[in-house]
CSV table of N, CA and C in Angstrom, one decimal:
chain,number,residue,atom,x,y,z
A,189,UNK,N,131.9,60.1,165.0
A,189,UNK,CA,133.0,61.0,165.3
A,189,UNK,C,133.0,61.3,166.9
A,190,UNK,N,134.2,61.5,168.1
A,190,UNK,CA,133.9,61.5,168.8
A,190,UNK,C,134.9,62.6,169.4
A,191,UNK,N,133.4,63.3,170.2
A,191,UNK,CA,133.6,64.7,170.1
A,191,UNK,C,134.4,65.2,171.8
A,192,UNK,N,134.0,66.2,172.3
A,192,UNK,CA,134.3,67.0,173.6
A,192,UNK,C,133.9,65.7,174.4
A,193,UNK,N,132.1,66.1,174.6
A,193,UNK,CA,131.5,65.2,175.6
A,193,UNK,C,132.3,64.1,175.8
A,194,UNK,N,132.5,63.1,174.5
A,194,UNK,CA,132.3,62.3,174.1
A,194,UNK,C,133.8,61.7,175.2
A,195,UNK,N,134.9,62.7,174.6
A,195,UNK,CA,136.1,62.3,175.5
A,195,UNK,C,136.3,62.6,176.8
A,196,UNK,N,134.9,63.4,177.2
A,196,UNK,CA,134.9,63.6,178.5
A,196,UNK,C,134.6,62.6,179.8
A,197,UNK,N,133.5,61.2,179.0
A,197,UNK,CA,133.2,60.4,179.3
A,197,UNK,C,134.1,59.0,179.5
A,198,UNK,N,135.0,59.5,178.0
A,198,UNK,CA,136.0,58.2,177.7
A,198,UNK,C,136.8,58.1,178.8
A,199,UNK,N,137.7,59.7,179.2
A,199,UNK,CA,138.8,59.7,180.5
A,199,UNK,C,138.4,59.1,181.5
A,200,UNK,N,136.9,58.9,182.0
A,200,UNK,CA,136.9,58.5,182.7
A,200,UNK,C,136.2,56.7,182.6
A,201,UNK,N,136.4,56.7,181.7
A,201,UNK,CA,136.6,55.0,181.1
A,201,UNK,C,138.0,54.3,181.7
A,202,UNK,N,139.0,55.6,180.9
A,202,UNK,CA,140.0,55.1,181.1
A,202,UNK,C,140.5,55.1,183.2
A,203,UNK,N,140.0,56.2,183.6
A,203,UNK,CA,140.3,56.5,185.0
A,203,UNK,C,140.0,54.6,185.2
A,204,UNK,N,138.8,54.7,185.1
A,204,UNK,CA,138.4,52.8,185.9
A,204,UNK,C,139.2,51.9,185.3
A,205,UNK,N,139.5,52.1,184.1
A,205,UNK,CA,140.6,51.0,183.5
A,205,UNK,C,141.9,51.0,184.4
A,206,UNK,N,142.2,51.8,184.9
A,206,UNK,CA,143.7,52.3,185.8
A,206,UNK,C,142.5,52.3,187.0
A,207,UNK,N,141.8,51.8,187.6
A,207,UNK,CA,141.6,51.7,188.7
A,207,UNK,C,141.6,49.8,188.9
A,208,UNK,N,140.9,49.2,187.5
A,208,UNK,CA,141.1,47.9,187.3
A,208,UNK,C,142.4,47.5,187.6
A,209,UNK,N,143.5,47.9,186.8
A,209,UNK,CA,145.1,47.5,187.0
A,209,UNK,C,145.1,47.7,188.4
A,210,UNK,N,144.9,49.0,189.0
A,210,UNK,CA,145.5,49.0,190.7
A,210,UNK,C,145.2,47.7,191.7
A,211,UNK,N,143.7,47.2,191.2
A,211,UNK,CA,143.3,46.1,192.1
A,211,UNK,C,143.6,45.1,191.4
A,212,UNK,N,144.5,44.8,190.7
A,212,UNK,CA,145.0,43.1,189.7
A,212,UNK,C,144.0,42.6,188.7
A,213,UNK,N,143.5,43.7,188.1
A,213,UNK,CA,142.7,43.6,186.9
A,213,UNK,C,143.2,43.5,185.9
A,214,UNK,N,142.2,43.3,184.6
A,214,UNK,CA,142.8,44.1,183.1
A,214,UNK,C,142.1,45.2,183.5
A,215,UNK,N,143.2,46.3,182.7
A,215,UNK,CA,142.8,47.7,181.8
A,215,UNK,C,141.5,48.1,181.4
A,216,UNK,N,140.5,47.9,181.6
A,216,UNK,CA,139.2,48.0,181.0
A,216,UNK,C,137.9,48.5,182.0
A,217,UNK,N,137.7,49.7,181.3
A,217,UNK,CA,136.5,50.5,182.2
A,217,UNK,C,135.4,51.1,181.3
A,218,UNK,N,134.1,51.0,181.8
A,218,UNK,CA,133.1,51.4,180.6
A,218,UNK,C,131.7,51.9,182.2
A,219,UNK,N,131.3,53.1,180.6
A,219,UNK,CA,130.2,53.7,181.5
A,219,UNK,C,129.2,53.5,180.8
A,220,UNK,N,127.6,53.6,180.9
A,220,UNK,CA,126.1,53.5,180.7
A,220,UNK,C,125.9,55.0,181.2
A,221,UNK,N,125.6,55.8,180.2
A,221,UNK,CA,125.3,57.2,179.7
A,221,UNK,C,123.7,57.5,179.4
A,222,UNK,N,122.5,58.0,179.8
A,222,UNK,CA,121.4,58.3,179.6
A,222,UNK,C,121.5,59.2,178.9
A,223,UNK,N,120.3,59.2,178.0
A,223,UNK,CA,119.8,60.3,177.0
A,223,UNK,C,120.2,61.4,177.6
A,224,UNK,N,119.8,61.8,178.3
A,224,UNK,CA,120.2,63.2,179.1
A,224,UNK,C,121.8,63.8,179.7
A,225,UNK,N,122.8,62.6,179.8
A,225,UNK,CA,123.6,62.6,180.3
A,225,UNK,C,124.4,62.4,180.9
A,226,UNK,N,123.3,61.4,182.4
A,226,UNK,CA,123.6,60.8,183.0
A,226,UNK,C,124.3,59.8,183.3
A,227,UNK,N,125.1,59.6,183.9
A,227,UNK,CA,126.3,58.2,184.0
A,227,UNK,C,124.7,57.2,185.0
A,228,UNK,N,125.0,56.3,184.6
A,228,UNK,CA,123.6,55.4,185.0
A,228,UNK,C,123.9,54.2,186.0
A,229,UNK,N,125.4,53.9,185.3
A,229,UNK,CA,126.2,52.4,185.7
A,229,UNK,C,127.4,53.0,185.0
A,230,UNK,N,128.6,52.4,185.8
A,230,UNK,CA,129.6,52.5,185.7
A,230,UNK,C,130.8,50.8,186.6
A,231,UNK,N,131.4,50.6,185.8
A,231,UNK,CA,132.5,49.3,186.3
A,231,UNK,C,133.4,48.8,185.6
A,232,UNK,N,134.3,48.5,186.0
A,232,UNK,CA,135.7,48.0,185.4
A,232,UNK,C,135.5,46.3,185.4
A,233,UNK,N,137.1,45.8,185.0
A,233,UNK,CA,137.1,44.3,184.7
A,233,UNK,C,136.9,43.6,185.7
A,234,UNK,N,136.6,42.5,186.1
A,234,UNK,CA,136.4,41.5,187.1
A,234,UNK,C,137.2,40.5,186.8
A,235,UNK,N,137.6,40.0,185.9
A,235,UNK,CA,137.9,38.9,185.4
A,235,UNK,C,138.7,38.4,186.2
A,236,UNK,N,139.8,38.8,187.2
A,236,UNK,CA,141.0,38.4,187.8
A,236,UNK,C,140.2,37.4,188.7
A,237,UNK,N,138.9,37.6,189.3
A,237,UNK,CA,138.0,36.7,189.8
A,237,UNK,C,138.1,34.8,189.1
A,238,UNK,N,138.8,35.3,188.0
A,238,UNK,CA,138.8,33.5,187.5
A,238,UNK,C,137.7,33.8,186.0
A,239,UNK,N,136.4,35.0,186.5
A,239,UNK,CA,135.3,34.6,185.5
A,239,UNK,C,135.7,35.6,184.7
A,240,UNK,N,135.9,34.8,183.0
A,240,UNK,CA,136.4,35.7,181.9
A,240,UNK,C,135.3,36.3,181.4
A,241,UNK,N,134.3,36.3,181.9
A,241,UNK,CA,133.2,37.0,181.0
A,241,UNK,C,132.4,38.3,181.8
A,242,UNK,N,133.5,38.2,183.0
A,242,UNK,CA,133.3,39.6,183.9
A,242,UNK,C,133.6,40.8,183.7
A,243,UNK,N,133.5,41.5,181.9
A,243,UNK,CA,133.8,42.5,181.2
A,243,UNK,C,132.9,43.8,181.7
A,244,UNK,N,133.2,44.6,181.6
A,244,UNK,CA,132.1,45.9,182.2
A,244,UNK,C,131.3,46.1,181.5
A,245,UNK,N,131.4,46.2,180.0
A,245,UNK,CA,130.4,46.0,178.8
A,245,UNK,C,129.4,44.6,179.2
A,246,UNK,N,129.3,43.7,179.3
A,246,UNK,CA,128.9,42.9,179.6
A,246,UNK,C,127.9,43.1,180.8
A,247,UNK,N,128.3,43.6,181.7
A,247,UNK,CA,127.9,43.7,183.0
A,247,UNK,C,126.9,45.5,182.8
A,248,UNK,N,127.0,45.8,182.3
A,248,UNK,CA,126.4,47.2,181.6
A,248,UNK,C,125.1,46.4,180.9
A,249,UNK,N,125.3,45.8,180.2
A,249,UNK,CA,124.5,44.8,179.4
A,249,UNK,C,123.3,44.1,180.3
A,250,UNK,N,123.5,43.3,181.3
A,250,UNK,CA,123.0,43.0,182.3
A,250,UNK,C,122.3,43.8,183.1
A,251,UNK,N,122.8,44.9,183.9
A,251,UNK,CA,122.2,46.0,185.1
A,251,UNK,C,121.4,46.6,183.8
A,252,UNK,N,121.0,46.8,182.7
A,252,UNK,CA,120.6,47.3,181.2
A,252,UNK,C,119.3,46.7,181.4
A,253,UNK,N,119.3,45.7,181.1
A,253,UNK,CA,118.0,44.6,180.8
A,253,UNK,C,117.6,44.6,182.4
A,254,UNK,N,117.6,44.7,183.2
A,254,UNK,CA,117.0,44.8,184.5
A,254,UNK,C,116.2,46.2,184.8
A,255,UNK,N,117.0,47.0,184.5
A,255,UNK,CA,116.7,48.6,185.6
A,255,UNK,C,116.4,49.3,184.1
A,256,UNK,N,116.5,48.9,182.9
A,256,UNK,CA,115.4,50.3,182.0
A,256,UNK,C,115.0,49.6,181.1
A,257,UNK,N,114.1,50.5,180.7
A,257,UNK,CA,113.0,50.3,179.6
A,257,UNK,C,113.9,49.7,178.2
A,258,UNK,N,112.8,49.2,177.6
A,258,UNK,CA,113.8,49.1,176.0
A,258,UNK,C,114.1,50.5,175.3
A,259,UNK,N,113.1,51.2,175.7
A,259,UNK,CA,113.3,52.7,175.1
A,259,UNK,C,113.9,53.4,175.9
A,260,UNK,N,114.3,53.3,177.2
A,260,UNK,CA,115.3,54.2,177.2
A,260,UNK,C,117.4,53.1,177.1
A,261,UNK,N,117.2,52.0,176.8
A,261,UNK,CA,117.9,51.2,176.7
A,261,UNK,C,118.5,51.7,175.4
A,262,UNK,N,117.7,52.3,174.1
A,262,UNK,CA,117.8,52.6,173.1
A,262,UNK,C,118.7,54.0,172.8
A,263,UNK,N,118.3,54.7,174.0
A,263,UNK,CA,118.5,55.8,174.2
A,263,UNK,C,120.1,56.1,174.6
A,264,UNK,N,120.4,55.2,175.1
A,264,UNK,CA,121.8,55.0,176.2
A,264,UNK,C,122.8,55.1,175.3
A,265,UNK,N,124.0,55.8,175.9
A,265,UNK,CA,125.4,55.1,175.0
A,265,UNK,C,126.2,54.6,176.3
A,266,UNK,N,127.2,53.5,175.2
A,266,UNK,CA,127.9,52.9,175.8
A,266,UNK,C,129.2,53.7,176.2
A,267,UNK,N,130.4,54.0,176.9
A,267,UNK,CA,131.7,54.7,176.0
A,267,UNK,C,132.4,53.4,177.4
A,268,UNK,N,133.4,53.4,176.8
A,268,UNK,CA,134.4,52.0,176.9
A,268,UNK,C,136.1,52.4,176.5
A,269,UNK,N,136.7,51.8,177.9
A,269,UNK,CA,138.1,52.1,177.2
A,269,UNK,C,138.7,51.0,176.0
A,270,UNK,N,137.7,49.9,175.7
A,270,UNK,CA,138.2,49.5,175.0
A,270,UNK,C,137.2,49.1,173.9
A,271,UNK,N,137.2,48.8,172.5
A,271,UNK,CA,136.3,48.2,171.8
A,271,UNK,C,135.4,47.1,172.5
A,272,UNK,N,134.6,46.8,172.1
A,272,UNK,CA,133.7,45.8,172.8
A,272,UNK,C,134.4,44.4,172.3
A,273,UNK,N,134.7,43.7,172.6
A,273,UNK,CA,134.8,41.9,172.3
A,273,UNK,C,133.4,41.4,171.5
A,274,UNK,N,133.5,40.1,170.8
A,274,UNK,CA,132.7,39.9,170.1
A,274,UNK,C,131.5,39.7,171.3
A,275,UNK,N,131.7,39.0,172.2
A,275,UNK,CA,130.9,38.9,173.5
A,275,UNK,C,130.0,40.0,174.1
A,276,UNK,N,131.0,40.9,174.1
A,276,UNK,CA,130.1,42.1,174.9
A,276,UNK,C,129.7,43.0,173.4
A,277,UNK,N,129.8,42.5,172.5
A,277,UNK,CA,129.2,43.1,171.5
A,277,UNK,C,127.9,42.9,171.3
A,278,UNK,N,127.8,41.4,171.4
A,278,UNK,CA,126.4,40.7,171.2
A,278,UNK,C,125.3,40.8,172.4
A,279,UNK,N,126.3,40.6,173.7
A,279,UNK,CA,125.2,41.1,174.7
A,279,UNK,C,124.3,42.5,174.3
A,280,UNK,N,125.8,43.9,174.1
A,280,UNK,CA,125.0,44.8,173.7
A,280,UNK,C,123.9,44.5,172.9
A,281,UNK,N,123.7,44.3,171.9
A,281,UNK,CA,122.6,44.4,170.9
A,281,UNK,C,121.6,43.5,171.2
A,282,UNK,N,121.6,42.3,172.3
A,282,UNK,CA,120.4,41.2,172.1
A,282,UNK,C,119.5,42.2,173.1
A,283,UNK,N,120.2,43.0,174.3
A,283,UNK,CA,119.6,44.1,174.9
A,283,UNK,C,118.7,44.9,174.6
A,284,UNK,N,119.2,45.6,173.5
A,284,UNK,CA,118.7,47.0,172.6
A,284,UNK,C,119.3,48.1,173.1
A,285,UNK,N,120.9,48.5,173.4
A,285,UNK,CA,121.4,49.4,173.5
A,285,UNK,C,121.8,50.0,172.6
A,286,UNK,N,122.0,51.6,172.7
A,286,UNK,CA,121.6,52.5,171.5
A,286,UNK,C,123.6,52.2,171.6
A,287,UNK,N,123.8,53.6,171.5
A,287,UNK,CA,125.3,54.2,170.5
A,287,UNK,C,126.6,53.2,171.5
A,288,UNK,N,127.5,52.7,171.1
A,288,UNK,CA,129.4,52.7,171.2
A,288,UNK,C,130.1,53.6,171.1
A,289,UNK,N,130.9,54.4,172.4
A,289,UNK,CA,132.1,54.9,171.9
A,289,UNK,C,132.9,54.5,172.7
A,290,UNK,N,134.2,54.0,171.7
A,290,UNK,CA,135.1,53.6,172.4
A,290,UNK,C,136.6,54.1,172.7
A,291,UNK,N,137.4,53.9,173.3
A,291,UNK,CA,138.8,55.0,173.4
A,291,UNK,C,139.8,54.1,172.2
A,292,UNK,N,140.2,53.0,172.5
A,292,UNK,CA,140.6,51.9,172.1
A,292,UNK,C,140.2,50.9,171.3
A,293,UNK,N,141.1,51.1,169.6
A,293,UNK,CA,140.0,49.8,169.5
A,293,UNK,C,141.1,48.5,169.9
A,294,UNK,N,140.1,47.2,168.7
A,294,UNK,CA,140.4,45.9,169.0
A,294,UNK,C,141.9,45.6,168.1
A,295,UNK,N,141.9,46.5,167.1
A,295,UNK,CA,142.9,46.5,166.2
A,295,UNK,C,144.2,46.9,166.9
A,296,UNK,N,144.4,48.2,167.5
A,296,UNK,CA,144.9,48.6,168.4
A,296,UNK,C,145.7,47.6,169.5
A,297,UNK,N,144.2,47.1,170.4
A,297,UNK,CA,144.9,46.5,171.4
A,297,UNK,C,146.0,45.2,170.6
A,298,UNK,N,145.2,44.1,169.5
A,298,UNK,CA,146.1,43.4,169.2
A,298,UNK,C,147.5,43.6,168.7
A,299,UNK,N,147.5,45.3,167.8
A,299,UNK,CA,148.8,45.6,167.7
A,299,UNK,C,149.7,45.4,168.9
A,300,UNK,N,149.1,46.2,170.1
A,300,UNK,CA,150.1,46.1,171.0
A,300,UNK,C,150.4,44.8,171.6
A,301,UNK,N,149.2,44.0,171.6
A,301,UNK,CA,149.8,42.5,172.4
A,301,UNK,C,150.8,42.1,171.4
A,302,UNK,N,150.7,42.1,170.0
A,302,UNK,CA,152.1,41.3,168.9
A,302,UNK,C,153.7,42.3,169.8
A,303,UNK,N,153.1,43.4,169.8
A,303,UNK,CA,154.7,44.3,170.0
A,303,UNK,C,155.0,43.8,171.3
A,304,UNK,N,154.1,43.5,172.3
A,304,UNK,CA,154.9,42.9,173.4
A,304,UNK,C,155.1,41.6,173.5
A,305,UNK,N,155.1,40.8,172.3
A,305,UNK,CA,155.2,39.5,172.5
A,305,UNK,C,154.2,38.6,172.8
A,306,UNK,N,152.9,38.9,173.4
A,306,UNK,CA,152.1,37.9,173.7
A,306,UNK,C,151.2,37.2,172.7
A,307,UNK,N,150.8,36.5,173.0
A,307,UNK,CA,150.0,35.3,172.1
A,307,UNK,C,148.3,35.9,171.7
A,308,UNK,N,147.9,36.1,171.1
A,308,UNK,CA,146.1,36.2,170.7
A,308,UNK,C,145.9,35.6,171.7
A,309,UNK,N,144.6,36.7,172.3
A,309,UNK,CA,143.8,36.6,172.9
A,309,UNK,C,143.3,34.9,172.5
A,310,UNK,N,141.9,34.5,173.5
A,310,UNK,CA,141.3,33.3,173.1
A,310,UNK,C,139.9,33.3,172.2
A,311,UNK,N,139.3,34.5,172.0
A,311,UNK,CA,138.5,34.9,170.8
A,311,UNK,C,139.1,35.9,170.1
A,312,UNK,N,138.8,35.5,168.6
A,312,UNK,CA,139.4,36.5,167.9
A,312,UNK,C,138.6,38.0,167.9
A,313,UNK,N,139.4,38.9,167.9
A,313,UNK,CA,138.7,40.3,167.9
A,313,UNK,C,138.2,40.4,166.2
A,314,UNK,N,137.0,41.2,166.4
A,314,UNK,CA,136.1,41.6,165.1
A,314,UNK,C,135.7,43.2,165.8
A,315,UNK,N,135.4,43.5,164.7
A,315,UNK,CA,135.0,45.2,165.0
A,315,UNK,C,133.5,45.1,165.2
A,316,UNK,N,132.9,45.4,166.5
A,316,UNK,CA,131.5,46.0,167.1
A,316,UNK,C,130.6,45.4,165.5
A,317,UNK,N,131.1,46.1,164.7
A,317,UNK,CA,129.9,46.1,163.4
A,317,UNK,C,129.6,44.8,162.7
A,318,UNK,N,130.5,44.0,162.9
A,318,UNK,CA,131.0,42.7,162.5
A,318,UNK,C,129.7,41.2,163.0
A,319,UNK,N,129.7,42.0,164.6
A,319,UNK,CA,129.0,40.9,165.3
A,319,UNK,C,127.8,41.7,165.3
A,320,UNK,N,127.6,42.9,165.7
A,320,UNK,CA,126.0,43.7,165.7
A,320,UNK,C,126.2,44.8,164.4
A,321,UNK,N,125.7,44.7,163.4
A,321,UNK,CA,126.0,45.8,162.7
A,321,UNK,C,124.5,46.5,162.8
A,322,UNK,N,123.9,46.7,163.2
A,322,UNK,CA,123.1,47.6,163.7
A,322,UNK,C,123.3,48.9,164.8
A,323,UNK,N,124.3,48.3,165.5
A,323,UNK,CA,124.9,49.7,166.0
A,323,UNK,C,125.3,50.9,165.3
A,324,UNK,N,125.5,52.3,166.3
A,324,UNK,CA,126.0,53.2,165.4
A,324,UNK,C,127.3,53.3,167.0
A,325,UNK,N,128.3,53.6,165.9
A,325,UNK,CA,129.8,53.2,167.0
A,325,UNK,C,130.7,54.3,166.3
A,326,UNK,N,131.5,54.6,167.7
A,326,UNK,CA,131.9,55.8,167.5
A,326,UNK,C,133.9,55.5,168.0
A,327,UNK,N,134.9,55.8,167.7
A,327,UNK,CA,136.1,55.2,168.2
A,327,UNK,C,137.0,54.8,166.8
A,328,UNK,N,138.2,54.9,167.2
A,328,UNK,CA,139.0,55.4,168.8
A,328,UNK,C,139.3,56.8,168.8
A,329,UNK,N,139.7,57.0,169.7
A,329,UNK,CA,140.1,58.8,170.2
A,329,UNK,C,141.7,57.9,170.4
A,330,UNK,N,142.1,58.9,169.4
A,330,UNK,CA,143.8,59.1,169.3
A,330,UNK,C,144.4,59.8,170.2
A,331,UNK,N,143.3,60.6,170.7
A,331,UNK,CA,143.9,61.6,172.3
A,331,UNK,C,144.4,60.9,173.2
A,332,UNK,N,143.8,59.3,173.5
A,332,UNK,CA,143.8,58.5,174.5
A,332,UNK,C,144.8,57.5,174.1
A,333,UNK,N,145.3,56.7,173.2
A,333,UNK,CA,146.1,56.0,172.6
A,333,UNK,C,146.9,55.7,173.8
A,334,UNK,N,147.8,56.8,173.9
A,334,UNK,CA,149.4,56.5,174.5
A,334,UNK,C,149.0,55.8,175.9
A,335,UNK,N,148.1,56.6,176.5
A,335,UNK,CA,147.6,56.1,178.0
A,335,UNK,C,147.4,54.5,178.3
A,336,UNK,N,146.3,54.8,177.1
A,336,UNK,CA,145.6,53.3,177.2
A,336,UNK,C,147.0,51.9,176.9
A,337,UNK,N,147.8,52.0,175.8
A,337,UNK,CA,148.8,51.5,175.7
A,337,UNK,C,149.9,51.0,176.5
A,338,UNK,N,149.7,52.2,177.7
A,338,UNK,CA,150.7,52.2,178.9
A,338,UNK,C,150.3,51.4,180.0
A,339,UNK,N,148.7,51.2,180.0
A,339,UNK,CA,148.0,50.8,181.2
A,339,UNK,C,148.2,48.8,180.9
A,340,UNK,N,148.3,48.7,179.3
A,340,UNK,CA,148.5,47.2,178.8
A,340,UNK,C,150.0,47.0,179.4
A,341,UNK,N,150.7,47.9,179.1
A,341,UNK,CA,152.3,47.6,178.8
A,341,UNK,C,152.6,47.1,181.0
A,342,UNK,N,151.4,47.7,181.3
A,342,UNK,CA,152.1,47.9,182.6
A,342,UNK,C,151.1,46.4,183.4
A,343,UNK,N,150.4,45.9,182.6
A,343,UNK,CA,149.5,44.9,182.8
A,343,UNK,C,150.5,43.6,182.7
A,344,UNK,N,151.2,43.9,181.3
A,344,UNK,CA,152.0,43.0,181.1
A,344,UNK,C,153.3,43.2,181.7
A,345,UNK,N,154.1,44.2,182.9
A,345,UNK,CA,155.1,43.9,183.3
A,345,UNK,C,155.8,45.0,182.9
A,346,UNK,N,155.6,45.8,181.9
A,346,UNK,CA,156.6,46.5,180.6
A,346,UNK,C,156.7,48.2,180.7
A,347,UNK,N,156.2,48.6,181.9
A,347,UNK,CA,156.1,49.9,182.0
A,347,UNK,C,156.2,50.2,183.5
């Protein structure tokens, strides 16, 4: 269930997701949250760089396995403006990162790519649980829907 905190963290998922689009990104922003509260790591998409696997989940995953312990790695949540990809799903968990919450899911985003015409993605989307079901995952916040849907529509030309 995702609560106050929970969307307190997400808006500013979404803020970097709309910081991604300003600099010719995708839509996608995610933070690394410590037990206590702390924002740890924070970054949006890279991908426009050419490298598709320059996801912020991903790169969370990475600066993760360097700078903390497995126990406090355990401890951490993810929150993300968008569901994790099967990719940044599995990074998560070969890691040992604790909780997911996300604004956006995968279901979601594909609805919207069919409504604007575009083609599937090049991996198919699965739900977080699908590729790591050891997680505990929290998502989507319906609060955020409209935004997140505007930040695609505007990615794709349509807003």
């Amino acid at each position: 269930m995702v609560d106050e905190t929970d969307l307190m963290y997400l808006r500013r998922c979404v803020e970097l997701a709309t910081l991604a689009l300003e600099v010719g990104d995708e839509p996608f922003g995610s933070l690394l949250v410590g037990a206590d509260g702390t924002v740890l790591f924070e970054d949006h998409n890279h991908v426009a760089s050419g490298d598709q696997t320059r996801h912020p989940e991903f790169e969370i995953a990475r600066w993760a396995a360097e700078h903390l312990s497995p126990a406090d790695r355990a401890l951490a949540t993810v929150y993300t403006s968008g569901e994790h990809c099967p990719m940044c799903a599995a990074a998560h968990a070969w890691v040992g990162l604790g909780r997911i919450v996300y604004a956006g899911s995968s279901e979601q985003l594909t609805a919207w790519r069919e409504e604007m015409g575009l083609p599937p993605g090049p991996v198919r989307p699965l739900p977080i649980q699908q590729v790591a079901p050891g997680i505990a995952v929290d998502g989507p916040a319906p609060e955020l829907a409209g935004e997140l849907r505007t930040l695609h529509r505007r990615l794709n030309g349509l807003a």
